[in-house]
Tab-separated table of C-alpha atoms (C1' of nucleotides) in Angstrom:
chain	number	residue	atom	x	y	z
X	128	MET	CA	14.813	-19.938	-4.032
X	129	THR	CA	18.332	-19.565	-5.432
X	130	GLU	CA	16.884	-18.596	-8.664
X	131	VAL	CA	17.965	-15.659	-8.617
X	132	THR	CA	17.413	-13.258	-11.903
X	133	ARG	CA	20.923	-11.720	-12.713
X	134	PRO	CA	20.487	-8.457	-14.446
X	135	ARG	CA	21.229	-7.500	-17.399
X	136	MET	CA	23.596	-4.890	-18.138
X	137	THR	CA	21.418	-2.149	-21.436
X	138	ARG	CA	21.907	1.255	-23.626
X	139	GLN	CA	19.295	1.982	-21.322
X	140	ARG	CA	20.053	0.361	-18.073
X	141	GLN	CA	23.705	1.999	-18.476
X	142	ALA	CA	21.977	5.101	-19.787
X	143	ILE	CA	19.919	6.207	-16.414
X	144	LEU	CA	22.527	5.526	-14.132
X	145	ASP	CA	24.603	7.739	-15.550
X	146	ALA	CA	22.462	10.601	-15.356
X	147	LEU	CA	21.361	9.238	-12.097
X	148	ASP	CA	25.297	9.933	-10.905
X	149	GLY	CA	24.763	13.647	-12.278
X	150	GLY	CA	22.699	13.927	-8.464
X	151	GLY	CA	19.617	15.218	-6.303
X	152	PHE	CA	15.887	13.560	-5.773
X	153	ARG	CA	14.349	13.215	-8.978
X	154	SER	CA	10.732	12.068	-10.649
X	155	ALA	CA	10.927	8.763	-12.739
X	156	GLN	CA	9.865	11.043	-16.135
X	157	ASP	CA	12.413	14.547	-14.923
X	158	TRP	CA	14.439	11.413	-14.708
X	159	HIS	CA	12.935	10.060	-18.789
X	160	ASP	CA	13.277	14.066	-20.460
X	161	HIS	CA	16.792	14.940	-18.366
X	162	LEU	CA	17.882	10.927	-20.551
X	163	ARG	CA	15.954	12.300	-23.111
X	164	HIS	CA	17.498	15.485	-23.632
X	165	ASP	CA	21.430	13.847	-22.759
X	166	GLY	CA	19.897	12.235	-26.465
X	167	ALA	CA	19.308	8.131	-25.143
X	168	SER	CA	15.612	7.111	-27.166
X	169	ILE	CA	14.385	5.222	-23.890
X	170	GLY	CA	11.326	4.919	-23.076
X	171	LEU	CA	9.056	6.142	-20.001
X	172	ALA	CA	7.876	2.302	-18.322
X	173	THR	CA	12.133	1.170	-19.455
X	174	VAL	CA	12.708	4.535	-17.461
X	175	TYR	CA	10.508	3.566	-14.063
X	176	ARG	CA	11.147	-0.280	-14.105
X	177	SER	CA	14.338	0.260	-14.180
X	178	LEU	CA	14.051	2.479	-11.165
X	179	GLN	CA	12.362	0.241	-8.968
X	180	HIS	CA	14.816	-2.131	-9.770
X	181	PHE	CA	17.620	-0.132	-8.487
X	182	ALA	CA	15.368	0.912	-5.630
X	183	GLU	CA	14.543	-2.770	-4.918
X	184	SER	CA	18.973	-3.813	-5.063
X	185	GLY	CA	19.813	-1.153	-3.375
X	186	ASP	CA	20.900	0.864	-6.496
X	187	VAL	CA	18.629	4.114	-5.316
X	188	ASP	CA	17.582	5.861	-2.830
X	189	THR	CA	13.365	6.621	-2.609
X	190	VAL	CA	10.940	9.181	-1.240
X	191	VAL	CA	7.515	9.823	-1.930
X	192	THR	CA	5.987	13.165	-1.903
X	193	ALA	CA	2.982	15.440	-0.572
X	194	SER	CA	2.147	15.326	-3.555
X	195	GLY	CA	2.830	11.237	-4.311
X	196	GLU	CA	5.608	10.908	-7.016
X	197	THR	CA	7.710	8.858	-5.600
X	198	LEU	CA	11.634	10.354	-6.570
X	199	TYR	CA	15.003	8.855	-7.330
X	200	ARG	CA	18.468	9.559	-6.710
X	201	ARG	CA	22.019	7.679	-7.294
X	202	CYS	CA	22.481	5.017	-3.175
X	203	GLU	CA	26.009	6.397	-1.960
X	204	GLN	CA	25.126	3.598	0.692
X	205	PRO	CA	23.271	1.202	0.166
X	206	GLU	CA	23.655	-0.235	2.949
X	207	VAL	CA	23.422	1.179	5.015
X	208	HIS	CA	19.861	3.229	6.463
X	209	HIS	CA	20.183	6.895	7.023
X	210	HIS	CA	17.434	9.699	6.030
X	211	HIS	CA	17.520	12.995	4.117
X	212	LEU	CA	17.483	16.613	3.986
X	213	ARG	CA	16.632	17.543	0.325
X	214	CYS	CA	15.804	20.917	-0.967
X	215	ARG	CA	12.453	21.473	-2.394
X	216	ASN	CA	12.989	24.042	-4.525
X	217	CYS	CA	16.421	22.302	-5.879
X	218	GLY	CA	16.054	18.829	-5.025
X	219	ALA	CA	19.534	18.502	-4.334
X	220	ALA	CA	19.506	16.270	-0.638
X	221	VAL	CA	22.371	15.416	1.614
X	222	ASP	CA	22.051	12.075	3.476
X	223	ILE	CA	21.952	12.393	7.166
X	224	ASP	CA	22.179	10.976	10.267
X	225	ILE	CA	20.083	11.299	13.352
X	226	PRO	CA	22.012	10.267	16.187
X	227	ASP	CA	19.559	6.992	18.474
X	228	LEU	CA	16.978	7.360	16.670
X	229	GLU	CA	17.437	4.147	15.929
X	230	SER	CA	16.603	2.945	18.808
X	231	VAL	CA	14.253	5.628	19.947
X	232	THR	CA	11.941	3.990	17.509
X	233	ASN	CA	12.003	1.063	18.756
X	234	ARG	CA	11.592	1.863	21.988
X	235	ILE	CA	8.427	3.901	21.232
X	236	ALA	CA	7.062	1.560	19.752
X	237	ALA	CA	7.808	-1.227	21.660
X	238	GLN	CA	6.167	0.797	24.122
X	239	HIS	CA	2.719	0.275	21.989
X	240	GLY	CA	3.354	-2.544	21.431
X	241	TYR	CA	4.081	-2.511	17.857
X	242	THR	CA	6.186	-4.792	15.944
X	243	ASP	CA	8.141	-5.101	13.130
X	244	VAL	CA	8.585	-1.065	13.334
X	245	ASP	CA	9.458	0.673	10.583
X	246	HIS	CA	10.017	4.542	9.815
X	247	THR	CA	10.486	7.067	7.325
X	248	VAL	CA	12.252	10.681	8.591
X	249	GLU	CA	12.781	12.951	4.967
X	250	LEU	CA	14.220	16.302	6.583
X	251	ILE	CA	13.068	19.527	3.824
X	252	GLY	CA	14.138	22.512	3.445
X	253	VAL	CA	15.809	24.326	2.214
X	254	CYS	CA	19.409	24.614	0.272
X	255	ALA	CA	22.333	27.413	1.195
X	256	ASP	CA	22.378	27.461	-2.480
X	257	CYS	CA	17.913	27.595	-3.216
X	258	THR	CA	17.958	30.090	-0.001
X	259	LYS	CA	20.695	32.671	-1.694
X	260	VAL	CA	19.390	33.127	-4.738
X	261	SER	CA	15.161	33.651	-3.261
X	262	GLY	CA	16.429	35.985	-1.587
X	263	ALA	CA	14.726	36.423	1.666
X	264	LYS	CA	11.801	34.427	0.901
X	265	ALA	CA	8.645	34.409	3.267
X	266	SER	CA	6.608	31.421	1.943
X	267	GLY	CA	4.232	32.083	4.650
P	39	MET	CA	-7.069	39.384	3.065
P	40	THR	CA	-10.263	39.745	5.517
P	41	GLU	CA	-12.066	37.521	3.804
P	42	VAL	CA	-12.007	33.932	5.885
P	43	THR	CA	-14.390	32.074	3.517
P	44	ARG	CA	-16.466	30.887	6.834
P	45	PRO	CA	-17.035	26.674	6.410
P	46	ARG	CA	-20.749	25.002	6.503
P	47	MET	CA	-22.020	22.759	8.236
P	48	THR	CA	-23.892	20.103	5.697
P	49	ARG	CA	-24.773	16.501	6.421
P	50	GLN	CA	-21.754	15.343	4.394
P	51	ARG	CA	-19.891	17.007	6.650
P	52	GLN	CA	-21.062	16.601	9.431
P	53	ALA	CA	-21.246	12.895	8.910
P	54	ILE	CA	-17.616	12.827	7.748
P	55	LEU	CA	-16.728	14.621	10.744
P	56	ASP	CA	-18.652	11.535	12.854
P	57	ALA	CA	-17.401	9.228	10.055
P	58	LEU	CA	-13.405	10.858	11.586
P	59	ASP	CA	-14.140	9.728	14.778
P	60	GLY	CA	-14.523	5.720	14.360
P	61	GLY	CA	-10.717	6.906	15.039
P	62	GLY	CA	-7.546	5.187	12.432
P	63	PHE	CA	-5.580	7.332	9.243
P	64	ARG	CA	-7.903	5.950	5.643
P	65	SER	CA	-8.209	7.159	2.931
P	66	ALA	CA	-10.844	9.452	1.209
P	67	GLN	CA	-12.531	7.370	-0.848
P	68	ASP	CA	-12.386	4.314	2.561
P	69	TRP	CA	-14.054	6.746	4.288
P	70	HIS	CA	-16.170	7.827	2.014
P	71	ASP	CA	-17.204	3.681	1.520
P	72	HIS	CA	-17.424	3.562	5.351
P	73	LEU	CA	-19.939	6.106	4.961
P	74	ARG	CA	-21.797	5.180	2.072
P	75	HIS	CA	-22.150	1.526	4.206
P	76	ASP	CA	-22.977	3.746	7.715
P	77	GLY	CA	-26.352	5.080	5.117
P	78	ALA	CA	-24.664	8.066	4.390
P	79	SER	CA	-25.532	9.660	0.695
P	80	ILE	CA	-22.612	11.477	-0.086
P	81	GLY	CA	-20.876	11.444	-3.300
P	82	LEU	CA	-16.205	10.693	-3.523
P	83	ALA	CA	-15.941	14.665	-4.423
P	84	THR	CA	-17.088	15.757	-2.478
P	85	VAL	CA	-15.607	12.981	0.622
P	86	TYR	CA	-11.985	14.596	-0.756
P	87	ARG	CA	-12.566	18.315	-0.464
P	88	SER	CA	-14.442	18.669	3.268
P	89	LEU	CA	-11.354	15.683	4.107
P	90	GLN	CA	-8.637	19.175	2.225
P	91	HIS	CA	-10.845	21.808	4.093
P	92	PHE	CA	-10.106	20.274	7.514
P	93	ALA	CA	-5.970	19.229	7.196
P	94	GLU	CA	-6.384	23.054	5.258
P	95	SER	CA	-8.272	24.107	8.578
P	96	GLY	CA	-5.989	21.889	11.450
P	97	ASP	CA	-9.525	19.249	11.663
P	98	VAL	CA	-7.584	16.559	10.163
P	99	ASP	CA	-4.232	14.610	9.791
P	100	THR	CA	-2.752	13.224	6.693
P	101	VAL	CA	0.341	10.939	5.545
P	102	VAL	CA	1.107	10.036	2.222
P	103	THR	CA	1.937	6.518	2.223
P	104	ALA	CA	4.499	4.320	0.734
P	105	SER	CA	1.995	4.203	-2.770
P	106	GLY	CA	0.421	7.489	-3.049
P	107	GLU	CA	-2.049	7.669	-0.545
P	108	THR	CA	-3.149	10.022	1.648
P	109	LEU	CA	-4.490	8.678	4.444
P	110	TYR	CA	-6.413	11.575	6.982
P	111	ARG	CA	-7.244	10.932	10.770
P	112	ARG	CA	-9.317	13.519	12.979
P	113	CYS	CA	-7.666	15.474	14.767
P	114	GLU	CA	-5.975	15.627	18.412
P	115	GLN	CA	-4.112	17.978	18.563
P	116	PRO	CA	-4.766	20.739	15.715
P	117	GLU	CA	-1.745	22.525	16.782
P	118	VAL	CA	0.974	20.418	17.932
P	119	HIS	CA	3.419	19.394	16.154
P	120	HIS	CA	3.644	15.736	16.542
P	121	HIS	CA	4.250	12.216	14.959
P	122	HIS	CA	2.366	8.862	14.486
P	123	LEU	CA	2.872	5.319	14.915
P	124	ARG	CA	0.753	3.762	12.279
P	125	CYS	CA	-0.552	-0.187	11.802
P	126	ARG	CA	-0.006	-0.830	9.005
P	127	ASN	CA	-2.307	-3.456	8.723
P	128	CYS	CA	-5.894	-2.055	10.472
P	129	GLY	CA	-4.871	1.684	10.253
P	130	ALA	CA	-4.844	2.433	14.121
P	131	ALA	CA	-3.083	5.208	15.454
P	132	VAL	CA	-0.912	6.637	18.458
P	133	ASP	CA	0.346	10.022	18.764
P	134	ILE	CA	4.326	9.886	19.773
P	135	ASP	CA	6.454	12.893	20.247
P	136	ILE	CA	10.009	11.501	19.834
P	137	PRO	CA	12.090	14.027	22.952
P	138	ASP	CA	14.473	16.492	20.152
P	139	LEU	CA	13.893	15.370	17.409
P	140	GLU	CA	12.599	19.244	16.598
P	141	SER	CA	16.479	20.296	17.844
P	142	VAL	CA	18.233	17.538	16.548
P	143	THR	CA	17.200	18.096	12.643
P	144	ASN	CA	16.896	21.498	12.839
P	145	ARG	CA	20.612	21.354	14.162
P	146	ILE	CA	21.292	18.475	11.040
P	147	ALA	CA	20.073	20.945	8.982
P	148	ALA	CA	21.906	23.930	10.204
P	149	GLN	CA	25.276	22.701	9.544
P	150	HIS	CA	24.333	21.908	5.828
P	151	GLY	CA	23.264	25.178	4.895
P	152	TYR	CA	19.866	24.350	5.195
P	153	THR	CA	16.422	27.303	5.611
P	154	ASP	CA	12.756	26.741	6.381
P	155	VAL	CA	13.620	22.814	7.406
P	156	ASP	CA	10.235	20.968	8.165
P	157	HIS	CA	9.878	17.343	8.802
P	158	THR	CA	8.074	14.439	8.554
P	159	VAL	CA	8.438	11.344	10.218
P	160	GLU	CA	6.772	8.313	10.142
P	161	LEU	CA	6.561	5.281	12.554
P	162	ILE	CA	4.685	2.191	10.571
P	163	GLY	CA	4.738	-1.593	12.583
P	164	VAL	CA	1.974	-4.103	13.410
P	165	CYS	CA	0.041	-3.025	15.774
P	166	ALA	CA	-0.936	-5.361	19.231
P	167	ASP	CA	-3.507	-6.860	18.048
P	168	CYS	CA	-2.451	-7.599	14.378
P	169	THR	CA	0.781	-9.419	16.063
P	170	LYS	CA	-1.360	-11.293	17.492
P	171	VAL	CA	-3.391	-11.883	15.078
P	172	SER	CA	-1.487	-12.778	12.312
P	173	GLY	CA	0.668	-15.352	15.848
P	174	ALA	CA	4.303	-15.007	14.510
P	175	LYS	CA	3.919	-14.490	10.480
P	176	ALA	CA	7.073	-13.289	10.244
P	177	SER	CA	6.806	-11.116	6.809
P	178	GLY	CA	9.938	-11.773	5.350
B	300	DT	C1'	27.310	-17.654	-34.325
B	301	DG	C1'	22.487	-19.249	-31.096
B	302	DG	C1'	19.208	-20.371	-29.339
B	303	DA	C1'	16.737	-19.017	-24.375
B	304	DG	C1'	14.315	-15.391	-21.784
B	305	DG	C1'	15.186	-11.353	-20.344
B	306	DG	C1'	14.559	-6.821	-21.677
B	307	DT	C1'	12.678	-2.960	-24.352
B	308	DG	C1'	9.186	0.341	-25.767
B	309	DA	C1'	4.293	2.267	-27.476
B	310	DT	C1'	0.695	2.228	-25.923
B	311	DA	C1'	-4.060	1.875	-22.874
B	312	DA	C1'	-5.012	0.313	-18.582
B	313	DT	C1'	-5.104	1.583	-14.059
B	314	DC	C1'	-6.031	4.368	-9.591
B	315	DA	C1'	-6.357	8.518	-6.621
B	316	DT	C1'	-7.833	13.041	-7.038
B	317	DT	C1'	-9.217	17.418	-9.309
B	318	DG	C1'	-12.614	20.231	-12.229
B	319	DT	C1'	-16.891	20.622	-13.702
B	320	DC	C1'	-21.123	22.184	-13.513
B	321	DA	C1'	-25.866	23.408	-12.798
B	322	DA	C1'	-29.181	22.517	-8.977
B	323	DA	C1'	-30.063	21.582	-3.943
B	324	DC	C1'	-28.584	23.736	0.211
B	325	DT	C1'	-27.496	27.036	4.040
B	326	DG	C1'	-27.333	30.765	6.930
B	327	DG	C1'	-28.734	35.938	7.325
B	328	DA	C1'	-31.261	38.917	6.242
B	329	DG	C1'	-37.026	41.320	5.296
H	205	DC	C1'	-41.051	32.217	8.130
H	206	DT	C1'	-40.047	33.862	3.293
H	207	DC	C1'	-36.298	35.153	0.396
H	208	DC	C1'	-31.041	35.993	-1.744
H	209	DA	C1'	-25.825	34.762	-1.934
H	210	DG	C1'	-23.373	32.318	-2.227
H	211	DT	C1'	-21.537	27.599	-0.807
H	212	DT	C1'	-21.424	22.248	-1.181
H	213	DT	C1'	-22.966	19.581	-3.861
H	214	DG	C1'	-22.600	15.215	-7.055
H	215	DA	C1'	-21.738	13.329	-11.283
H	216	DC	C1'	-18.798	12.628	-14.466
H	217	DA	C1'	-14.739	13.722	-17.441
H	218	DA	C1'	-10.306	14.733	-16.971
H	219	DT	C1'	-5.069	14.964	-15.027
H	220	DG	C1'	-1.441	12.920	-13.873
H	221	DA	C1'	1.254	9.948	-11.889
H	222	DT	C1'	2.888	4.512	-12.783
H	223	DT	C1'	1.370	-0.358	-14.163
H	224	DA	C1'	0.349	-3.859	-17.616
H	225	DT	C1'	0.678	-5.639	-21.754
H	226	DC	C1'	2.978	-8.542	-25.570
H	227	DA	C1'	5.306	-8.561	-29.293
H	228	DC	C1'	10.132	-7.076	-30.922
H	229	DC	C1'	14.503	-6.817	-29.649
H	230	DC	C1'	18.949	-7.601	-27.412
H	231	DT	C1'	22.500	-9.449	-24.219
H	232	DC	C1'	24.917	-13.593	-22.199
H	233	DC	C1'	25.638	-18.171	-21.839
H	234	DA	C1'	27.703	-22.455	-24.091
DNA sequence: TGGAGGGTGATAATCATTGTCAAACTGGAG
DNA sequence: CTCCAGTTTGACAATGATTATCACCCTCCA
């Protein structure tokens, strides 16, 4: 178990990390698009793999949309468990902390006899900028 | 907008609703499997469509797993917003309520200028039964 | 510089889900 | 009960995201 495969820094990975700095949650294919527009020559499969590796090593955050797409973003706090408030329109996101959430969920889980509990929390809304742009648009 | 298409009760839909009473979150394909084993003759596409219709009408709850699969379950409280504590092993789930979550998330969203905010919360662990079965199994 | 092994990328494959469309079925009218 | 209209069904193709393949390329260490 002491054999750790250390990552190599290739042009592609560097380009991905660079693109990631643009901020916002985007799908692998979106990032791929972004990279190509940026002039980078990189394959879609490579983007998927790299993004996954980064996610595993904690360098990027991932969320799964309701449609099943996985979105990736540069993680700002690799070590701290946190949640996101994401704009459903532009993908912008801010890290948030929900006080006591951990303890509350742990307690609830314990009450029901559940162990090894993990939780997923996502807040999805419309950011200030997009709210301005779309005006008083009512979605439903 | 006053034209509402009212659903017809077909053998297939009845079978699905019946199977749904078995409880637990399962994927459309799982339910389809279950139905076939149950002796029902029903197509996969029909299961998907019916489940979606039920979901839209609020009769079933849906959650999306990390792998992008959509899971369905008979909804017990169609009108009340609630969350789930689900067993990652057997799919069993209990409805839970997280006190003050709504107000907390709304406040946080407002602080960041987000509007029209919705939230997703899922607790995933191992239920008491599965914990017993698998013993003191450590996953990591 | 040379070698070893991970990394890359075009493409096929996989998997869940949706679209298609003719035939079967449900529910109400006559 | 019979007929009709419109829904629903189901087999299968199509879609779309993601993963596996696999031979060639490149990074990193000695």
